[in-house]
Tab-separated table of C-alpha atoms and ligand atoms in Angstrom:
chain	number	residue	atom	x	y	z
B	19	MET	CA	148.038	75.917	1.696
B	20	ASN	CA	145.743	72.949	1.725
B	21	PHE	CA	145.867	70.565	4.672
B	22	GLU	CA	143.360	68.084	3.207
B	23	PHE	CA	144.016	64.878	1.301
B	24	ASP	CA	142.228	64.475	-2.008
B	25	ALA	CA	139.150	62.236	-2.171
B	26	ASP	CA	141.079	59.270	-3.676
B	27	THR	CA	143.641	59.363	-0.891
B	28	GLU	CA	140.910	59.596	1.772
B	29	GLU	CA	139.109	56.613	0.256
B	30	MET	CA	142.323	54.593	0.037
B	31	CYS	CA	143.164	55.370	3.673
B	32	ALA	CA	139.713	54.254	4.852
B	33	MET	CA	140.223	50.944	3.016
B	34	VAL	CA	143.685	50.509	4.535
B	35	VAL	CA	142.391	51.154	8.075
B	36	ALA	CA	139.619	48.596	7.567
B	37	PHE	CA	142.087	46.059	6.146
B	38	ALA	CA	144.577	46.571	8.991
B	39	GLN	CA	141.877	46.347	11.685
B	40	ARG	CA	140.647	43.094	10.120
B	41	GLU	CA	143.975	41.388	9.368
B	42	LEU	CA	146.665	43.029	11.503
B	43	ALA	CA	145.123	44.101	14.816
B	44	GLY	CA	146.738	42.543	17.874
B	45	ARG	CA	149.212	40.331	16.030
B	46	GLY	CA	152.564	41.726	17.174
B	47	GLU	CA	152.884	40.170	20.594
B	48	ALA	CA	153.114	36.563	19.553
B	49	ALA	CA	155.649	37.231	16.820
B	50	SER	CA	159.383	37.914	17.215
B	51	SER	CA	161.690	34.909	17.523
B	52	THR	CA	158.733	32.506	17.259
B	53	LEU	CA	158.084	33.735	13.727
B	54	ASP	CA	155.343	31.892	11.840
B	55	VAL	CA	156.675	32.326	8.300
B	56	GLY	CA	153.512	30.864	6.728
B	57	ASP	CA	151.230	33.321	8.526
B	58	PHE	CA	153.589	36.235	7.799
B	59	ARG	CA	153.558	35.394	4.085
B	60	ARG	CA	149.784	34.972	4.073
B	61	ARG	CA	149.322	38.467	5.513
B	62	TRP	CA	151.995	39.837	3.148
B	63	GLN	CA	150.107	38.416	0.179
B	64	LEU	CA	146.888	40.059	1.421
B	65	ALA	CA	148.730	43.378	1.861
B	66	GLY	CA	150.018	42.966	-1.688
B	67	GLU	CA	146.481	42.489	-2.987
B	68	GLN	CA	145.565	45.778	-1.244
B	69	GLY	CA	148.404	47.539	-3.108
B	70	LEU	CA	150.235	48.226	0.160
B	71	VAL	CA	153.630	46.656	-0.472
B	72	GLY	CA	154.307	48.487	-3.749
B	73	GLY	CA	152.310	51.710	-3.313
B	74	ALA	CA	155.061	54.192	-4.258
B	75	VAL	CA	156.311	52.148	-7.222
B	76	PRO	CA	155.155	53.415	-10.654
B	77	VAL	CA	152.153	51.644	-12.150
B	78	ASP	CA	154.268	50.395	-15.101
B	79	TYR	CA	156.201	48.142	-12.729
B	80	GLY	CA	153.249	46.828	-10.737
B	81	GLY	CA	152.874	49.556	-8.094
B	82	SER	CA	150.216	52.197	-7.499
B	83	GLY	CA	152.344	55.225	-8.418
B	84	LEU	CA	151.648	57.076	-5.146
B	85	ASP	CA	153.708	60.169	-4.407
B	86	ALA	CA	155.356	60.735	-1.027
B	87	VAL	CA	152.312	62.510	0.459
B	88	ALA	CA	149.856	59.758	-0.541
B	89	SER	CA	152.402	57.086	0.499
B	90	SER	CA	152.694	58.721	3.922
B	91	ALA	CA	148.906	58.904	4.232
B	92	VAL	CA	148.640	55.178	3.470
B	93	MET	CA	151.365	54.353	6.011
B	94	GLU	CA	149.615	56.527	8.613
B	95	ALA	CA	146.383	54.611	7.964
B	96	LEU	CA	148.261	51.317	8.282
B	97	GLY	CA	149.746	52.432	11.612
B	98	TYR	CA	146.330	53.530	12.866
B	99	GLY	CA	144.606	50.280	11.962
B	100	SER	CA	147.353	47.816	12.964
B	101	GLY	CA	147.895	46.517	16.443
B	102	ASP	CA	151.104	45.216	14.913
B	103	ALA	CA	153.362	48.165	14.053
B	104	GLY	CA	156.059	45.570	13.327
B	105	PHE	CA	154.271	44.179	10.276
B	106	ALA	CA	153.675	47.718	8.969
B	107	PHE	CA	157.359	48.464	9.601
B	108	SER	CA	158.332	45.395	7.551
B	109	ILE	CA	156.166	46.604	4.660
B	110	ALA	CA	157.741	50.079	4.802
B	111	ALA	CA	161.313	48.733	4.982
B	112	HIS	CA	160.565	46.557	1.946
B	113	LEU	CA	158.972	49.399	-0.020
B	114	PHE	CA	161.040	52.464	0.854
B	115	ALA	CA	164.508	51.031	1.525
B	116	SER	CA	164.520	48.207	-1.027
B	117	LEU	CA	162.035	48.826	-3.868
B	118	MET	CA	162.438	52.613	-4.211
B	119	PRO	CA	166.219	52.285	-4.793
B	120	ILE	CA	165.404	49.896	-7.662
B	121	VAL	CA	162.855	52.406	-8.999
B	122	GLU	CA	165.325	55.313	-8.776
B	123	PHE	CA	168.600	53.612	-9.743
B	124	GLY	CA	167.629	50.400	-11.562
B	125	THR	CA	167.919	49.909	-15.310
B	126	GLU	CA	164.711	49.370	-17.275
B	127	GLU	CA	165.567	45.660	-17.440
B	128	GLN	CA	166.117	45.436	-13.661
B	129	LYS	CA	162.829	47.220	-12.911
B	130	ARG	CA	160.889	44.839	-15.179
B	131	GLU	CA	162.665	41.802	-13.773
B	132	TRP	CA	162.398	42.508	-10.028
B	133	LEU	CA	159.594	44.950	-9.229
B	134	PRO	CA	156.296	43.300	-10.327
B	135	ALA	CA	156.562	40.283	-7.993
B	136	LEU	CA	157.807	42.542	-5.185
B	137	CYS	CA	154.729	44.784	-5.630
B	138	SER	CA	152.156	41.996	-5.880
B	139	GLY	CA	152.996	40.486	-2.499
B	140	GLU	CA	154.540	37.382	-4.027
B	141	ARG	CA	158.091	38.271	-2.960
B	142	ILE	CA	159.597	40.158	-0.001
B	143	ALA	CA	162.674	42.403	-0.007
B	144	ALA	CA	165.240	43.393	2.617
B	145	HIS	CA	167.830	46.153	2.679
B	146	GLY	CA	171.243	45.626	4.253
B	147	ILE	CA	173.915	48.206	4.963
B	148	THR	CA	174.455	47.995	8.766
B	149	GLU	CA	177.292	45.788	9.986
B	150	PRO	CA	178.598	45.047	13.493
B	151	GLU	CA	181.435	47.577	13.020
B	152	ALA	CA	179.461	50.005	10.823
B	153	GLY	CA	176.217	51.311	12.347
B	154	SER	CA	175.977	55.100	12.446
B	155	ASP	CA	179.268	55.146	10.534
B	156	ALA	CA	177.523	53.195	7.764
B	157	LEU	CA	179.894	54.060	4.922
B	158	ASN	CA	182.755	52.462	6.829
B	159	LEU	CA	181.443	48.951	6.160
B	160	ARG	CA	183.633	45.890	5.653
B	161	THR	CA	181.647	43.610	3.348
B	162	ARG	CA	183.699	43.421	0.152
B	163	ALA	CA	182.563	42.972	-3.459
B	164	VAL	CA	185.394	41.963	-5.769
B	165	ARG	CA	184.829	41.949	-9.516
B	166	LYS	CA	185.760	38.782	-11.420
B	167	GLY	CA	184.788	39.157	-15.071
B	168	ASP	CA	181.031	39.492	-15.338
B	169	GLU	CA	180.474	38.742	-11.671
B	170	TYR	CA	181.144	40.128	-8.212
B	171	VAL	CA	182.102	37.974	-5.245
B	172	LEU	CA	180.624	39.172	-1.931
B	173	GLN	CA	182.340	38.413	1.367
B	174	GLY	CA	181.246	39.721	4.765
B	175	GLY	CA	178.035	40.155	6.691
B	176	LYS	CA	175.187	42.417	7.736
B	177	CYS	CA	173.309	42.769	11.020
B	178	PHE	CA	169.898	44.175	11.954
B	179	THR	CA	168.504	43.380	8.501
B	180	THR	CA	164.722	43.869	8.630
B	181	ASN	CA	162.808	41.112	6.772
B	182	ALA	CA	165.973	39.013	6.246
B	183	PRO	CA	164.389	35.845	7.737
B	184	VAL	CA	161.559	35.984	5.164
B	185	ALA	CA	163.232	37.830	2.267
B	186	ASP	CA	163.395	36.598	-1.319
B	187	VAL	CA	165.492	39.538	-2.508
B	188	PHE	CA	168.211	41.580	-0.775
B	189	VAL	CA	169.426	45.043	-1.721
B	190	VAL	CA	172.881	45.116	-0.151
B	191	GLN	CA	175.760	47.522	0.067
B	192	ALA	CA	179.366	46.344	-0.258
B	193	ALA	CA	182.739	48.057	-0.586
B	194	THR	CA	184.129	47.889	-4.108
B	195	GLU	CA	186.890	50.267	-3.049
B	196	PRO	CA	187.811	49.826	0.626
B	197	ASN	CA	188.412	53.152	2.419
B	198	GLY	CA	186.901	54.840	-0.635
B	199	GLY	CA	184.409	56.766	1.528
B	200	PHE	CA	181.294	58.027	-0.256
B	201	PHE	CA	182.438	56.616	-3.617
B	202	GLY	CA	183.716	53.308	-2.222
B	203	LEU	CA	180.339	51.552	-1.956
B	204	THR	CA	178.245	49.737	-4.532
B	205	ALA	CA	174.693	48.383	-4.192
B	206	PHE	CA	173.669	44.926	-5.442
B	207	ILE	CA	170.416	43.026	-5.832
B	208	VAL	CA	170.984	39.522	-4.462
B	209	GLU	CA	168.454	36.733	-4.575
B	210	ALA	CA	167.814	34.543	-1.508
B	211	GLY	CA	169.098	31.058	-2.201
B	212	THR	CA	172.201	32.329	-4.003
B	213	PRO	CA	175.032	30.004	-2.885
B	214	GLY	CA	177.128	31.713	-0.196
B	215	LEU	CA	174.217	33.784	1.182
B	216	SER	CA	172.838	32.673	4.521
B	217	VAL	CA	170.586	34.213	7.157
B	218	GLY	CA	171.027	34.008	10.947
B	219	PRO	CA	168.443	33.344	13.680
B	220	VAL	CA	165.593	35.804	14.202
B	221	TYR	CA	166.396	38.502	16.820
B	222	ASP	CA	164.268	38.798	19.936
B	223	LYS	CA	163.667	42.561	19.919
B	224	VAL	CA	162.091	44.740	22.604
B	225	GLY	CA	159.598	46.182	20.103
B	226	LEU	CA	158.402	45.847	16.505
B	227	ARG	CA	158.183	42.177	17.327
B	228	GLY	CA	156.015	41.455	14.310
B	229	SER	CA	158.908	42.459	12.043
B	230	PRO	CA	161.500	39.702	11.667
B	231	THR	CA	165.162	40.809	11.854
B	232	SER	CA	168.371	38.827	11.495
B	233	ASP	CA	171.993	38.847	10.349
B	234	VAL	CA	172.897	38.060	6.743
B	235	HIS	CA	176.196	36.376	5.820
B	236	PHE	CA	178.006	36.408	2.475
B	237	ASP	CA	180.669	33.779	2.014
B	238	GLY	CA	182.005	33.799	-1.531
B	239	CYS	CA	178.512	34.781	-2.744
B	240	VAL	CA	178.677	35.252	-6.535
B	241	VAL	CA	176.391	37.964	-7.968
B	242	PRO	CA	176.157	38.682	-11.708
B	243	ALA	CA	177.386	42.202	-12.580
B	244	ARG	CA	173.996	42.872	-14.209
B	245	GLN	CA	172.530	42.823	-10.660
B	246	MET	CA	174.578	45.866	-9.664
B	247	LEU	CA	172.225	48.764	-8.783
B	248	GLY	CA	173.429	52.038	-10.285
B	249	ALA	CA	177.082	52.240	-11.268
B	250	GLU	CA	180.080	51.011	-9.308
B	251	GLY	CA	180.806	53.557	-6.542
B	252	MET	CA	177.222	54.844	-6.427
B	253	GLY	CA	176.151	52.806	-3.397
B	254	ALA	CA	176.148	55.754	-0.997
B	255	SER	CA	173.902	57.743	-3.338
B	256	VAL	CA	171.511	54.781	-3.527
B	257	PHE	CA	171.541	54.591	0.278
B	258	SER	CA	170.942	58.335	0.755
B	259	ALA	CA	167.992	58.282	-1.647
B	260	SER	CA	166.403	55.328	0.126
B	261	MET	CA	166.857	57.006	3.533
B	262	LYS	CA	165.036	60.100	2.268
B	263	TRP	CA	161.964	57.942	1.560
B	264	GLU	CA	162.318	55.943	4.737
B	265	ARG	CA	162.809	58.932	7.079
B	266	VAL	CA	159.562	60.437	5.825
B	267	CYS	CA	157.075	57.813	4.649
B	268	LEU	CA	157.999	54.962	7.004
B	269	PHE	CA	157.649	57.218	10.026
B	270	ALA	CA	154.043	58.019	9.101
B	271	ILE	CA	153.239	54.567	10.577
B	272	TYR	CA	154.016	56.100	13.977
B	273	LEU	CA	151.671	59.043	13.359
B	274	GLY	CA	148.793	56.616	12.874
B	275	ALA	CA	149.762	54.502	15.876
B	276	MET	CA	150.121	57.646	18.019
B	277	ARG	CA	146.666	58.827	16.994
B	278	ARG	CA	145.162	55.450	17.915
B	279	VAL	CA	146.852	55.425	21.339
B	280	LEU	CA	145.942	59.072	21.968
B	281	GLU	CA	142.270	58.350	21.238
B	282	SER	CA	142.190	55.417	23.635
B	283	THR	CA	144.031	57.499	26.254
B	284	VAL	CA	141.393	60.254	26.012
B	285	GLY	CA	138.728	57.550	26.392
B	286	TYR	CA	140.474	56.089	29.439
B	287	ALA	CA	140.933	59.498	31.092
B	288	GLY	CA	137.196	60.154	30.610
B	289	ASP	CA	136.095	56.770	32.019
B	290	ARG	CA	138.433	56.072	34.896
B	291	GLU	CA	137.184	57.597	38.143
B	292	GLN	CA	139.207	58.411	41.263
B	293	PHE	CA	138.290	60.767	44.109
B	294	GLY	CA	134.743	60.807	42.748
B	295	SER	CA	135.457	62.153	39.258
B	296	PRO	CA	137.017	61.076	35.975
B	297	ILE	CA	140.833	61.417	36.141
B	298	GLY	CA	140.614	63.567	32.978
B	299	ASP	CA	139.044	66.265	35.204
B	300	PHE	CA	142.375	66.630	37.009
B	301	GLN	CA	144.453	69.228	35.258
B	302	ALA	CA	147.675	67.215	35.675
B	303	VAL	CA	146.084	64.451	33.594
B	304	SER	CA	144.272	66.614	31.027
B	305	HIS	CA	147.383	68.731	30.419
B	306	ARG	CA	149.429	65.576	29.844
B	307	VAL	CA	146.891	64.539	27.201
B	308	VAL	CA	147.104	68.021	25.649
B	309	ASP	CA	150.909	67.693	25.505
B	310	MET	CA	150.488	64.309	23.754
B	311	THR	CA	148.190	65.988	21.227
B	312	LEU	CA	150.618	68.871	20.699
B	313	ARG	CA	153.580	66.545	20.082
B	314	LEU	CA	151.603	64.426	17.620
B	315	GLU	CA	150.294	67.435	15.671
B	316	CYS	CA	153.747	69.104	15.496
B	317	ALA	CA	155.402	65.894	14.329
B	318	ARG	CA	152.627	65.321	11.792
B	319	LEU	CA	153.058	68.784	10.266
B	320	LEU	CA	156.810	68.286	9.936
B	321	LEU	CA	156.356	64.881	8.352
B	322	TYR	CA	153.835	66.024	5.748
B	323	LYS	CA	155.930	69.103	4.964
B	324	ALA	CA	158.882	66.792	4.269
B	325	ALA	CA	156.640	64.471	2.219
B	326	TRP	CA	155.365	67.431	0.218
B	327	GLY	CA	158.972	68.430	-0.551
B	328	LEU	CA	159.902	64.867	-1.490
B	329	ALA	CA	156.922	64.664	-3.851
B	330	ARG	CA	158.241	67.790	-5.585
B	331	GLY	CA	161.794	66.471	-5.915
B	332	SER	CA	163.232	68.707	-3.177
B	333	GLN	CA	166.865	68.011	-2.285
B	334	ASP	CA	166.392	69.588	1.159
B	335	GLU	CA	168.214	67.437	3.734
B	336	ILE	CA	166.819	69.214	6.779
B	337	ALA	CA	163.096	68.479	6.332
B	338	PRO	CA	163.337	64.632	6.280
B	339	ALA	CA	165.794	64.656	9.205
B	340	LEU	CA	163.546	66.980	11.248
B	341	ALA	CA	160.520	64.828	10.451
B	342	LYS	CA	162.260	61.620	11.518
B	343	LEU	CA	163.586	63.223	14.682
B	344	ALA	CA	160.262	64.815	15.643
B	345	VAL	CA	158.137	61.720	15.010
B	346	SER	CA	160.413	59.277	16.821
B	347	GLU	CA	160.953	61.509	19.874
B	348	ALA	CA	157.217	62.315	20.023
B	349	ALA	CA	156.354	58.627	19.767
B	350	VAL	CA	158.519	57.594	22.717
B	351	GLN	CA	157.215	60.438	24.896
B	352	LEU	CA	153.615	59.683	23.874
B	353	GLY	CA	154.145	56.048	24.836
B	354	LEU	CA	155.437	57.065	28.279
B	355	ASP	CA	152.512	59.467	28.759
B	356	ALA	CA	149.947	56.876	27.671
B	357	ILE	CA	151.314	54.508	30.305
B	358	GLN	CA	151.291	57.198	33.016
B	359	VAL	CA	147.635	58.093	32.341
B	360	ARG	CA	146.681	54.405	32.660
B	361	GLY	CA	148.465	54.052	36.011
B	362	GLY	CA	148.973	50.401	36.972
B	363	LEU	CA	147.090	49.205	33.909
B	364	GLY	CA	149.700	51.002	31.769
B	365	VAL	CA	152.403	48.582	32.836
B	366	VAL	CA	150.249	45.527	32.237
B	367	GLU	CA	150.558	44.159	28.683
B	368	GLY	CA	148.265	46.135	26.441
B	369	GLU	CA	148.064	48.840	23.829
B	370	ALA	CA	150.165	51.478	25.645
B	371	ALA	CA	152.980	49.084	26.576
B	372	THR	CA	153.067	47.601	23.056
B	373	PHE	CA	153.172	51.070	21.539
B	374	LEU	CA	156.047	52.226	23.766
B	375	ARG	CA	158.030	49.088	22.886
B	376	ASP	CA	157.362	49.701	19.186
B	377	ALA	CA	158.359	53.365	19.567
B	378	LEU	CA	161.730	52.746	21.244
B	379	PRO	CA	163.542	51.437	18.126
B	380	SER	CA	162.317	54.422	16.085
B	381	ARG	CA	165.007	56.607	17.682
B	382	VAL	CA	167.648	54.155	16.402
B	383	PHE	CA	166.842	52.859	12.903
B	384	SER	CA	167.115	55.019	9.749
B	385	GLY	CA	169.885	56.925	11.584
B	386	THR	CA	169.703	57.597	15.325
B	387	SER	CA	168.311	60.826	16.782
B	388	GLU	CA	171.908	61.964	17.409
B	389	ILE	CA	172.836	61.332	13.762
B	390	GLN	CA	169.763	63.276	12.562
B	391	LYS	CA	170.907	66.209	14.725
B	392	ASN	CA	174.430	65.910	13.280
B	393	ASN	CA	172.958	65.941	9.757
B	394	ILE	CA	170.777	68.955	10.495
B	395	ALA	CA	173.696	70.806	12.136
B	396	ARG	CA	175.896	70.047	9.104
B	397	ALA	CA	173.213	71.298	6.713
B	398	LEU	CA	173.046	74.470	8.808
B	399	GLY	CA	176.803	74.861	8.403
B	400	LEU	CA	177.726	73.700	11.929
B	401	GLY	CA	179.430	70.715	13.521
B	402	LYS	CA	182.093	68.239	12.453
B	403	ASN	CA	182.537	67.965	8.665
B	404	ARG	CA	180.689	71.249	8.301
B	405	ARG	CA	180.361	72.758	4.899
B	406	PRO	CA	182.666	75.681	4.050
B	407	HIS	CA	181.326	78.916	5.503
B	408	ARG	CA	179.744	81.108	2.825
B	409	ARG	CA	181.301	84.551	2.679
B	410	HIS	CA	179.120	87.407	1.546
C	521	FAD	C1	164.436	47.670	14.557
C	521	FAD	C2	165.622	47.966	13.707
C	521	FAD	C3	165.579	47.691	12.356
C	521	FAD	C4	166.691	47.936	11.552
C	521	FAD	N1	166.632	47.608	10.224
C	521	FAD	C5	167.736	47.765	9.456
C	521	FAD	C6	167.728	47.335	8.096
C	521	FAD	O1	166.709	46.866	7.566
C	521	FAD	N2	168.860	47.457	7.374
C	521	FAD	C7	169.994	47.989	7.893
C	521	FAD	O2	170.992	48.076	7.178
C	521	FAD	N3	170.039	48.403	9.193
C	521	FAD	C8	168.938	48.299	9.982
C	521	FAD	N4	168.969	48.691	11.304
C	521	FAD	C9	170.210	49.186	11.875
C	521	FAD	C10	170.213	50.667	12.213
C	521	FAD	O3	170.255	51.432	11.036
C	521	FAD	C11	171.378	50.933	13.176
C	521	FAD	O4	171.079	50.271	14.386
C	521	FAD	C12	171.606	52.403	13.394
C	521	FAD	O5	172.107	53.026	12.243
C	521	FAD	C13	172.596	52.662	14.568
C	521	FAD	O6	173.745	51.891	14.436
C	521	FAD	P1	174.262	51.037	15.705
C	521	FAD	O7	173.127	50.218	16.214
C	521	FAD	O8	175.492	50.316	15.296
C	521	FAD	O9	174.609	52.096	16.809
C	521	FAD	P2	175.981	52.932	16.945
C	521	FAD	O10	176.323	53.569	15.658
C	521	FAD	O11	177.009	52.064	17.600
C	521	FAD	O12	175.540	54.073	17.958
C	521	FAD	C14	175.492	53.866	19.368
C	521	FAD	C15	175.179	55.225	20.015
C	521	FAD	O13	176.229	56.162	19.704
C	521	FAD	C16	175.672	57.320	19.083
C	521	FAD	N5	176.590	57.844	18.062
C	521	FAD	C17	177.311	57.142	17.133
C	521	FAD	N6	178.003	57.983	16.359
C	521	FAD	C18	177.711	59.247	16.784
C	521	FAD	C19	178.102	60.561	16.379
C	521	FAD	N7	178.936	60.764	15.354
C	521	FAD	N8	177.606	61.624	17.063
C	521	FAD	C20	176.743	61.452	18.100
C	521	FAD	N9	176.335	60.232	18.532
C	521	FAD	C21	176.810	59.150	17.873
C	521	FAD	C22	174.373	56.840	18.445
C	521	FAD	O14	173.482	57.919	18.214
C	521	FAD	C23	173.873	55.845	19.469
C	521	FAD	O15	173.206	56.526	20.512
C	521	FAD	C24	167.861	48.491	12.128
C	521	FAD	C25	167.895	48.783	13.486
C	521	FAD	C26	166.791	48.540	14.286
C	521	FAD	C27	166.866	48.871	15.753
């Protein structure tokens, strides 16, 4: 086993940290519902020039051809260098939930048409499956796509769509066969500005405030059949594939952010004096910091193990779910611990408070912690909808 990155990956990560510290540090707080679209696009363009928004896309279509391990390393570096986990989250949602489905399920023509501008930073993508009545039960969505000749007509709406307020391209799921379950959904690439597509106001979220989120509405939105992604009825497969990328590589952002907050917490515990000595001398404090370290290192190992499997085409469902679960739960606990070590200063606006707010949504998006546990239990042969028991 080799726990080191290769020299190219190390070099790339150092560049990404420097870029993020220069362009993205301390930007998240002002964002949210007061989104400055011009500034967001300016930073997006810069991230594109760094190869960040299309890293995992093959070189032939404008990306850098990074595998899941290198992609995770880059995301970890982005999370470490950014004060704004929201902007990093927007990049990851664009890349892993929107571009990778086009890479894996798109025709050659679709890849050449859509991917280069989405990799260069010129255009931004969003992925929409969640609806008000279909969150964890995502396949039970109500947005319909009805075929009329060479076109589909979309009717319905999405909620919680990351990047929707700034997106040029949407990868959306709609029911081509209502109540058709796994084979009832179909994915489409829809361009912003298509008549019948509209976007709602930007949400005011508790965390990831630098990542704009809104509803998307489809009212008689006509999409050419050539913009269908994969075949009709393959939407759920497209979604599952994108979640595999997202549950691993996107969550590496949190590893980097955790490392940054842990380092500053160690620094604080060494500097802050009470009762005549640094608070880090008190075992209650130093053991808390050790627990933070332990959680980060355990989560990191699980994430890179899952990334390693993904890079080798593993179909294992447990590793990505464990990685997502471990990173998100570790992040929230690390945020709470970082605040506790800082005492009163922890609850004043600052790095620890921002990190905890950014960590909270991580237990919800890409499938909640409870849904990850359901998935793991099912893969183990337990729980509702369990697989048939294997008899020996
Ligand atoms: C910041 C953020 C960004 C997002 N970005 C996107 C995006 O870009 N595109 C997109 O399509 N969606 C996005 N989402 C939506 C996200 O995927 C959903 O919020 C998530 O799947 C949960 O759905 P829900 O909010 O409807 O909660 P619900 O499904 O209503 O769940 C509510 C609670 O019930 C629990 N629960 C539900 N069913 C079960 C069960 N069977 N067993 C045990 N517990 C259960 C859940 O775990 C949760 O605790 C985003 C969400 C957030 C917070």
